[in-house]
Structures are given as structure tokens and as C-alpha cells.
Amino acid sequence: MTAADALLARALVEEATKKSGLLWVRGTGPARAMWHVWHEGAAVLVGDGPGEQPLPEGLETGSRAEVTVRSKDKGGRIVAWSATVTVLEPRSAEWEAAVAELKGKRLNAPDAEQLTERWADACRVVRLTPDEPHTDLPDGSLAAAPLPTSAITRESAPAALPRLLLKRRGRR
């Protein structure tokens, strides 16, 4: 890879990550979909606390992560890149700057006034610094089985339900 190719690849990683609202991040376990912000040359995530997204297994300072960036409009894979993980120390200068960006993107926070305090006390803020983009797309689909969850699907609706609902509408 030439120097120009490396610069173009880094620019692709930055622009795609900035514009995408969702990343797929894999540490040592399965990949998870994560909301993020792009801040000072890295993707920053918050999670592992009450009311926040669960972070993938194995995201510790000095470890490696694989990040896949999806298209915001079509949902397809744009680029994948390797990252060095850094867990930011709560209330440090780096942490404060990252949390200021994250707070602006956090939707539907139940406690907007105490958000940064909750993150400092009970959550982890993780910085994923890009190392190298993977420019070759895989041959396979990369589809994986859904992660186990406690959420369940209710039983299927009875066959007569549509007729019952239509009768009720007719009576009104």
C-alpha cells in the first residue's frame, strides 16, 4: 500500500465513521452494534452501566477490536478497521472532552442533568483508535446468529383474530 493509498484509506475510515450512526464492534466475543461519536481521530463509545448499551467483551486498555462501519442509508458495510482500545479514566481531561461530545448525541437519556455523573460513576467510556483499514471485502456474507437475549416473541395470533377485529370496527 502506497502512502497515498494509506491516506485515502484513513480518510475513508474517518468520514464513514463520522457519518454512520452505528458501528459493529468486536472485542473477544461476538460483534455488537454500538452508537458512537467520532472525536479527535477515534470512535468513542459509552456503555456497561445502567440504561446504557452493553459493550462487547474484551474492550480493555491495550486490547484490540475489530470495527465494521455500515452505510447510514443502505445499512451495508462500507469499511472495516482494526482499533487499539483505550478505556478513558473518569473525570480526566480526555474523558471530559469525549463525554461532552457523547452527551450531545445521547438520545432519550432519562436523566439528562445527571448524565455525566452517572457515566463517571457507573459506566465506561472507551476510545477506539484506528490502526489499519481492511480494504479487501470478504467473500462471504459475515451473517451471524443473533445473540442470546431474554426478550421473547409472543405467541402467534389466532387465525380468527382479523375477523374479530373487523367485527368490532363494524359495530362502532
XYZ file of N, CA and C in Angstrom:
516
model
N 0.854 -1.171 0.000
C 0.000 0.000 0.000
C 0.902 1.238 0.000
N 0.671 2.121 -0.930
C 1.466 3.337 -1.012
C 1.008 4.334 0.047
N 1.796 5.394 0.217
C 1.446 6.424 1.198
C 0.128 7.099 0.827
N -0.086 7.324 -0.458
C -1.337 7.950 -0.902
C -2.528 7.031 -0.613
N -2.354 5.728 -0.850
C -3.427 4.774 -0.558
C -3.743 4.740 0.933
N -2.707 4.812 1.764
C -2.904 4.799 3.213
C -3.667 6.047 3.662
N -3.334 7.200 3.092
C -4.057 8.432 3.434
C -5.515 8.364 3.005
N -5.763 7.829 1.812
C -7.137 7.688 1.334
C -7.921 6.704 2.207
N -7.267 5.625 2.619
C -7.934 4.643 3.477
C -8.278 5.266 4.831
N -7.364 6.035 5.402
C -7.640 6.701 6.691
C -8.777 7.716 6.550
N -8.790 8.447 5.426
C -9.865 9.412 5.186
C -11.210 8.699 5.049
N -11.217 7.535 4.383
C -12.444 6.750 4.251
C -12.931 6.297 5.626
N -12.024 5.803 6.467
C -12.391 5.365 7.817
C -13.009 6.526 8.591
N -12.363 7.683 8.555
C -12.859 8.833 9.325
C -14.217 9.307 8.829
N -14.364 9.509 7.543
C -15.628 10.027 7.007
C -16.764 9.034 7.180
N -16.499 7.765 6.908
C -17.549 6.755 7.051
C -17.983 6.626 8.508
N -17.023 6.658 9.427
C -17.346 6.514 10.848
C -18.088 7.740 11.367
N -17.692 8.922 10.920
C -18.391 10.145 11.332
C -19.850 10.122 10.902
N -20.100 9.673 9.677
C -21.444 9.754 9.112
C -22.347 8.604 9.530
N -21.759 7.487 9.906
C -22.571 6.341 10.297
C -23.067 6.512 11.725
N -24.305 6.206 11.964
C -24.844 6.299 13.318
C -24.599 5.045 14.129
N -24.051 4.010 13.483
C -23.916 2.718 14.130
C -22.644 2.023 13.666
N -21.927 1.447 14.604
C -20.744 0.635 14.303
C -20.985 -0.775 14.808
N -20.376 -1.743 14.165
C -20.326 -3.101 14.691
C -18.935 -3.267 15.279
N -18.856 -3.541 16.589
C -17.576 -3.637 17.288
C -17.439 -5.034 17.865
N -16.265 -5.652 17.612
C -15.979 -6.986 18.143
C -14.687 -6.932 18.932
N -14.764 -7.333 20.194
C -13.579 -7.478 21.040
C -13.158 -8.926 21.004
N -13.333 -9.640 22.124
C -13.013 -11.066 22.161
C -14.237 -11.929 21.917
N -15.422 -11.374 22.044
C -16.660 -12.123 21.837
C -17.317 -11.730 20.530
N -18.620 -11.942 20.440
C -19.343 -11.576 19.217
C -19.429 -10.067 19.035
N -19.610 -9.653 17.783
C -19.730 -8.229 17.474
C -21.065 -7.699 17.973
N -21.058 -6.439 18.386
C -22.270 -5.765 18.851
C -22.434 -4.453 18.103
N -23.691 -4.094 17.859
C -23.995 -2.807 17.253
C -23.890 -1.734 18.333
N -23.159 -0.650 18.055
C -22.891 0.380 19.055
C -23.118 1.767 18.461
N -23.773 2.661 19.222
C -23.802 4.069 18.823
C -22.513 4.689 19.336
N -22.082 5.743 18.694
C -20.749 6.296 18.966
C -20.690 7.752 18.524
N -19.565 8.381 18.801
C -19.216 9.670 18.199
C -17.766 9.565 17.723
N -17.433 10.357 16.734
C -16.058 10.468 16.265
C -15.480 11.696 16.946
N -14.401 11.507 17.703
C -13.824 12.615 18.454
C -12.307 12.517 18.430
N -11.668 13.556 17.913
C -10.210 13.666 17.876
C -9.531 12.414 17.325
N -9.992 11.965 16.158
C -9.333 10.869 15.454
C -9.666 9.476 15.935
N -10.749 9.309 16.677
C -11.126 7.980 17.162
C -12.629 7.912 17.391
N -13.147 6.682 17.391
C -14.543 6.453 17.753
C -14.611 6.320 19.265
N -15.597 6.973 19.874
C -15.743 6.942 21.324
C -17.114 6.343 21.653
N -17.130 5.381 22.583
C -18.343 4.683 22.995
C -18.547 4.852 24.490
N -19.781 4.774 24.925
C -20.079 4.729 26.353
C -21.013 3.551 26.585
N -20.811 2.838 27.699
C -21.687 1.705 27.973
C -21.348 1.002 29.265
N -21.935 -0.191 29.411
C -21.749 -1.066 30.575
C -22.264 -0.460 31.868
N -23.248 0.377 31.794
C -23.839 0.944 33.000
C -25.350 0.891 32.918
N -26.032 1.308 33.960
C -27.494 1.285 33.945
C -28.055 2.217 32.873
N -28.922 1.672 32.043
C -29.553 2.464 30.997
C -28.685 2.711 29.778
N -27.525 2.070 29.690
C -26.620 2.275 28.556
C -26.392 0.964 27.807
N -25.828 1.075 26.614
C -25.583 -0.091 25.783
C -24.517 -0.997 26.409
N -24.671 -2.311 26.273
C -23.626 -3.207 26.767
C -22.450 -3.200 25.794
N -21.254 -3.003 26.310
C -20.066 -3.002 25.464
C -19.664 -4.440 25.152
N -19.041 -4.671 24.005
C -18.586 -6.021 23.679
C -17.543 -6.518 24.685
N -17.450 -7.823 24.808
C -16.469 -8.431 25.706
C -15.056 -8.110 25.231
N -14.152 -7.907 26.169
C -12.739 -7.763 25.844
C -12.272 -6.364 25.501
N -13.086 -5.347 25.711
C -12.644 -3.982 25.430
C -11.944 -3.426 26.663
N -10.662 -3.685 26.763
C -9.828 -3.212 27.863
C -8.678 -2.408 27.288
N -8.091 -1.527 28.078
C -6.971 -0.708 27.609
C -5.856 -1.604 27.078
N -5.398 -1.289 25.882
C -4.321 -2.033 25.247
C -4.783 -3.203 24.403
N -6.054 -3.565 24.478
C -6.541 -4.683 23.669
C -6.864 -4.199 22.259
N -7.271 -5.127 21.428
C -7.597 -4.825 20.035
C -9.083 -5.055 19.806
N -9.634 -4.329 18.864
C -11.032 -4.501 18.474
C -11.129 -4.417 16.960
N -12.119 -5.085 16.426
C -12.425 -5.007 15.002
C -13.706 -4.199 14.853
N -13.674 -3.193 13.996
C -14.810 -2.287 13.818
C -15.280 -2.376 12.368
N -16.576 -2.526 12.188
C -17.170 -2.512 10.855
C -18.126 -1.331 10.790
N -17.979 -0.519 9.760
C -18.796 0.679 9.591
C -19.833 0.396 8.516
N -21.082 0.722 8.850
C -22.162 0.496 7.897
C -22.609 1.807 7.271
N -23.229 1.705 6.136
C -23.798 2.857 5.460
C -25.036 3.323 6.216
N -25.166 4.611 6.401
C -26.314 5.141 7.144
C -27.618 4.964 6.368
N -27.567 5.065 5.052
C -28.803 4.977 4.281
C -29.150 3.552 3.844
N -28.186 2.751 3.433
C -28.474 1.401 2.939
C -28.198 0.315 3.961
N -27.378 0.613 4.979
C -27.083 -0.371 6.009
C -26.003 -1.365 5.639
N -25.429 -1.255 4.442
C -24.382 -2.181 4.017
C -23.018 -1.783 4.547
N -22.102 -2.717 4.518
C -20.745 -2.496 5.006
C -19.988 -1.556 4.073
N -19.365 -0.523 4.658
C -18.550 0.399 3.874
C -17.073 0.062 4.034
N -16.626 -0.033 5.296
C -15.224 -0.288 5.577
C -15.119 -0.977 6.935
N -14.057 -1.736 7.109
C -13.753 -2.343 8.408
C -12.342 -1.927 8.782
N -12.106 -1.775 10.085
C -10.779 -1.369 10.528
C -10.460 -1.959 11.895
N -9.165 -2.123 12.138
C -8.685 -2.591 13.437
C -8.459 -1.381 14.324
N -8.659 -1.560 15.624
C -8.519 -0.440 16.544
C -7.764 -0.857 17.792
N -7.067 0.118 18.366
C -6.473 -0.033 19.682
C -7.458 0.548 20.678
N -7.713 -0.191 21.743
C -8.717 0.206 22.734
C -8.053 0.945 23.887
N -8.671 2.039 24.299
C -8.263 2.767 25.494
C -9.510 3.071 26.305
N -9.526 2.633 27.564
C -10.620 2.974 28.464
C -10.228 4.281 29.144
N -11.037 5.318 28.958
C -10.709 6.639 29.494
C -10.999 6.703 30.991
N -10.080 7.297 31.713
C -10.210 7.450 33.164
C -11.294 8.486 33.458
N -12.297 8.125 34.288
C -13.375 9.081 34.585
C -12.846 10.400 35.147
N -13.424 11.466 34.645
C -13.138 12.848 35.042
C -11.748 13.347 34.643
N -11.018 12.610 33.809
C -9.755 13.120 33.279
C -10.076 14.124 32.172
N -9.084 14.847 31.701
C -9.311 15.845 30.647
C -9.803 15.179 29.362
N -9.209 14.036 28.993
C -9.637 13.300 27.800
C -11.081 12.836 27.953
N -11.411 12.330 29.140
C -12.742 11.823 29.415
C -13.765 12.951 29.310
N -13.460 14.108 29.910
C -14.377 15.259 29.877
C -14.662 15.693 28.447
N -13.620 15.755 27.605
C -13.805 16.174 26.215
C -14.649 15.156 25.445
N -14.378 13.875 25.660
C -15.135 12.831 24.962
C -16.586 12.811 25.417
N -16.819 12.955 26.714
C -18.181 12.923 27.256
C -18.984 14.129 26.779
N -18.339 15.263 26.598
C -19.049 16.436 26.070
C -19.613 16.133 24.678
N -18.843 15.426 23.859
C -19.321 15.036 22.529
C -20.407 13.970 22.628
N -20.190 12.966 23.479
C -21.159 11.887 23.632
C -22.501 12.397 24.146
N -22.459 13.314 25.076
C -23.687 13.833 25.687
C -24.588 14.485 24.643
N -23.984 15.166 23.681
C -24.762 15.803 22.626
C -25.448 14.813 21.698
N -24.932 13.595 21.610
C -25.502 12.573 20.723
C -26.394 11.574 21.448
N -26.408 11.608 22.769
C -27.190 10.634 23.539
C -28.665 10.994 23.440
N -29.431 10.126 22.822
C -30.857 10.355 22.637
C -31.650 9.726 23.774
N -32.700 10.382 24.180
C -33.644 9.849 25.165
C -33.000 9.470 26.492
N -32.077 10.262 26.963
C -31.470 9.991 28.267
C -32.496 10.266 29.358
N -32.697 9.318 30.274
C -33.703 9.526 31.319
C -33.306 10.598 32.334
N -32.022 10.860 32.453
C -31.521 11.817 33.449
C -30.496 12.755 32.822
N -30.933 13.607 31.935
C -30.026 14.457 31.169
C -29.150 15.349 32.046
N -29.672 15.817 33.172
C -28.884 16.702 34.033
C -27.765 15.948 34.753
N -28.005 14.707 35.135
C -27.014 13.922 35.872
C -26.283 12.918 34.982
N -26.389 13.061 33.680
C -25.838 12.089 32.749
C -24.335 11.898 32.926
N -23.580 12.980 32.961
C -22.120 12.836 33.070
C -21.716 12.244 34.414
N -22.431 12.562 35.467
C -22.127 11.969 36.776
C -22.386 10.466 36.769
N -23.503 10.067 36.138
C -23.824 8.638 36.056
C -22.776 7.907 35.243
N -22.351 8.524 34.129
C -21.318 7.898 33.321
C -20.011 7.774 34.096
N -19.660 8.786 34.872
C -18.416 8.749 35.647
C -18.472 7.676 36.731
N -19.630 7.511 37.364
C -19.753 6.576 38.481
C -19.990 5.139 38.060
N -20.775 4.919 36.999
C -21.235 3.561 36.721
C -20.945 3.037 35.322
N -20.397 3.849 34.417
C -20.202 3.419 33.034
C -18.727 3.473 32.645
N -18.457 2.933 31.470
C -17.107 3.033 30.911
C -17.176 3.814 29.603
N -16.209 4.698 29.408
C -16.065 5.425 28.151
C -14.829 4.855 27.467
N -15.012 4.352 26.248
C -13.968 3.631 25.533
C -13.631 4.371 24.247
N -12.342 4.501 23.983
C -11.839 5.159 22.771
C -11.251 4.088 21.863
N -11.706 4.044 20.607
C -11.206 3.096 19.614
C -10.419 3.876 18.567
N -9.098 3.769 18.639
C -8.227 4.494 17.723
C -7.896 3.606 16.530
N -8.204 4.055 15.296
C -7.961 3.216 14.115
C -6.479 2.936 13.904
N -6.187 1.693 13.575
C -4.827 1.298 13.214
C -4.709 1.131 11.714
N -5.434 0.155 11.206
C -5.339 -0.107 9.782
C -6.704 -0.479 9.219
N -7.093 0.123 8.114
C -8.356 -0.265 7.485
C -8.168 -1.547 6.677
N -9.221 -2.326 6.574
C -9.220 -3.521 5.741
C -9.885 -3.136 4.428
N -9.112 -3.051 3.380
C -9.676 -2.596 2.109
C -10.278 -3.739 1.310
N -9.887 -4.987 1.600
C -10.443 -6.121 0.872
C -11.748 -6.551 1.527
N -12.808 -6.618 0.742
C -14.083 -7.071 1.270
C -14.091 -8.595 1.328
N -14.773 -9.181 2.306
C -14.799 -10.644 2.431
C -15.638 -11.278 1.337
N -15.383 -12.563 1.090
C -16.146 -13.291 0.087
C -17.520 -13.683 0.606
N -17.602 -14.034 1.886
C -18.858 -14.489 2.472
C -19.731 -13.340 2.933
N -20.881 -13.684 3.507
C -21.833 -12.663 3.928
C -21.547 -12.105 5.311
N -20.782 -12.809 6.135
C -20.484 -12.433 7.517
C -21.729 -12.450 8.403
N -22.813 -13.056 7.925
C -24.028 -13.146 8.734
C -23.761 -14.048 9.934
N -24.301 -13.686 11.075
C -24.118 -14.461 12.296
C -25.461 -14.673 12.964
N -25.523 -15.714 13.778
C -26.749 -15.977 14.530
C -26.967 -14.863 15.539
N -28.220 -14.498 15.823
C -28.486 -13.450 16.810
C -27.948 -13.833 18.184
N -27.545 -12.832 18.953
C -27.053 -13.068 20.301
C -28.202 -13.511 21.198
N -27.913 -14.349 22.194
C -28.983 -14.754 23.114
C -29.529 -13.547 23.874
N -30.830 -13.566 24.144
C -31.473 -12.454 24.834
C -32.625 -12.972 25.688
N -32.993 -12.199 26.668
C -34.133 -12.571 27.498
C -35.449 -12.121 26.871
N -35.380 -11.321 25.818
C -36.593 -10.864 25.131
C -37.221 -12.047 24.395
N -38.525 -12.104 24.412
C -39.221 -13.201 23.745
C -40.260 -12.641 22.799
N -40.641 -13.452 21.842
C -41.712 -13.100 20.924
C -42.984 -13.737 21.451
N -44.045 -12.957 21.478
C -45.304 -13.542 21.961
C -45.776 -14.597 20.983
N -46.694 -15.398 21.433
C -47.197 -16.469 20.589
C -47.911 -15.878 19.383
N -48.026 -16.689 18.337
C -48.658 -16.199 17.112
C -50.133 -15.877 17.377
N -50.638 -14.950 16.617
C -52.030 -14.516 16.776
C -52.977 -15.607 16.283
N -54.120 -15.785 16.936
C -55.093 -16.781 16.471
C -55.573 -16.453 15.061
N -55.908 -17.468 14.313
C -56.334 -17.278 12.921
C -57.599 -16.435 12.827
N -58.472 -16.502 13.835
C -59.744 -15.772 13.781
C -59.616 -14.305 14.182
N -58.448 -13.868 14.643
C -58.288 -12.507 15.135
C -58.638 -11.434 14.108
N -58.191 -11.529 12.867
C -58.572 -10.470 11.907
C -60.086 -10.319 11.758
N -60.818 -11.435 11.758
C -62.283 -11.359 11.636
C -62.892 -10.705 12.871
N -62.384 -11.033 14.046
C -62.900 -10.439 15.283
C -62.661 -8.931 15.301
N -61.497 -8.484 14.861
C -61.195 -7.058 14.840
C -62.080 -6.316 13.846
N -62.342 -6.936 12.708
C -63.205 -6.298 11.712
C -64.640 -6.188 12.218
N -65.141 -7.172 12.970
C -66.490 -7.105 13.542
C -66.612 -5.927 14.494
N -65.595 -5.725 15.342
C -65.631 -4.627 16.304
C -65.697 -3.272 15.599
N -64.976 -3.125 14.552
C -64.997 -1.855 13.815
C -66.360 -1.604 13.205
N -67.002 -2.667 12.755
C -68.313 -2.519 12.142
C -69.380 -2.100 13.127
N -69.256 -2.440 14.412
C -70.247 -2.108 15.419
C -70.202 -0.641 15.810
N -69.113 0.001 15.691
C -68.963 1.384 16.151
C -69.643 2.336 15.280
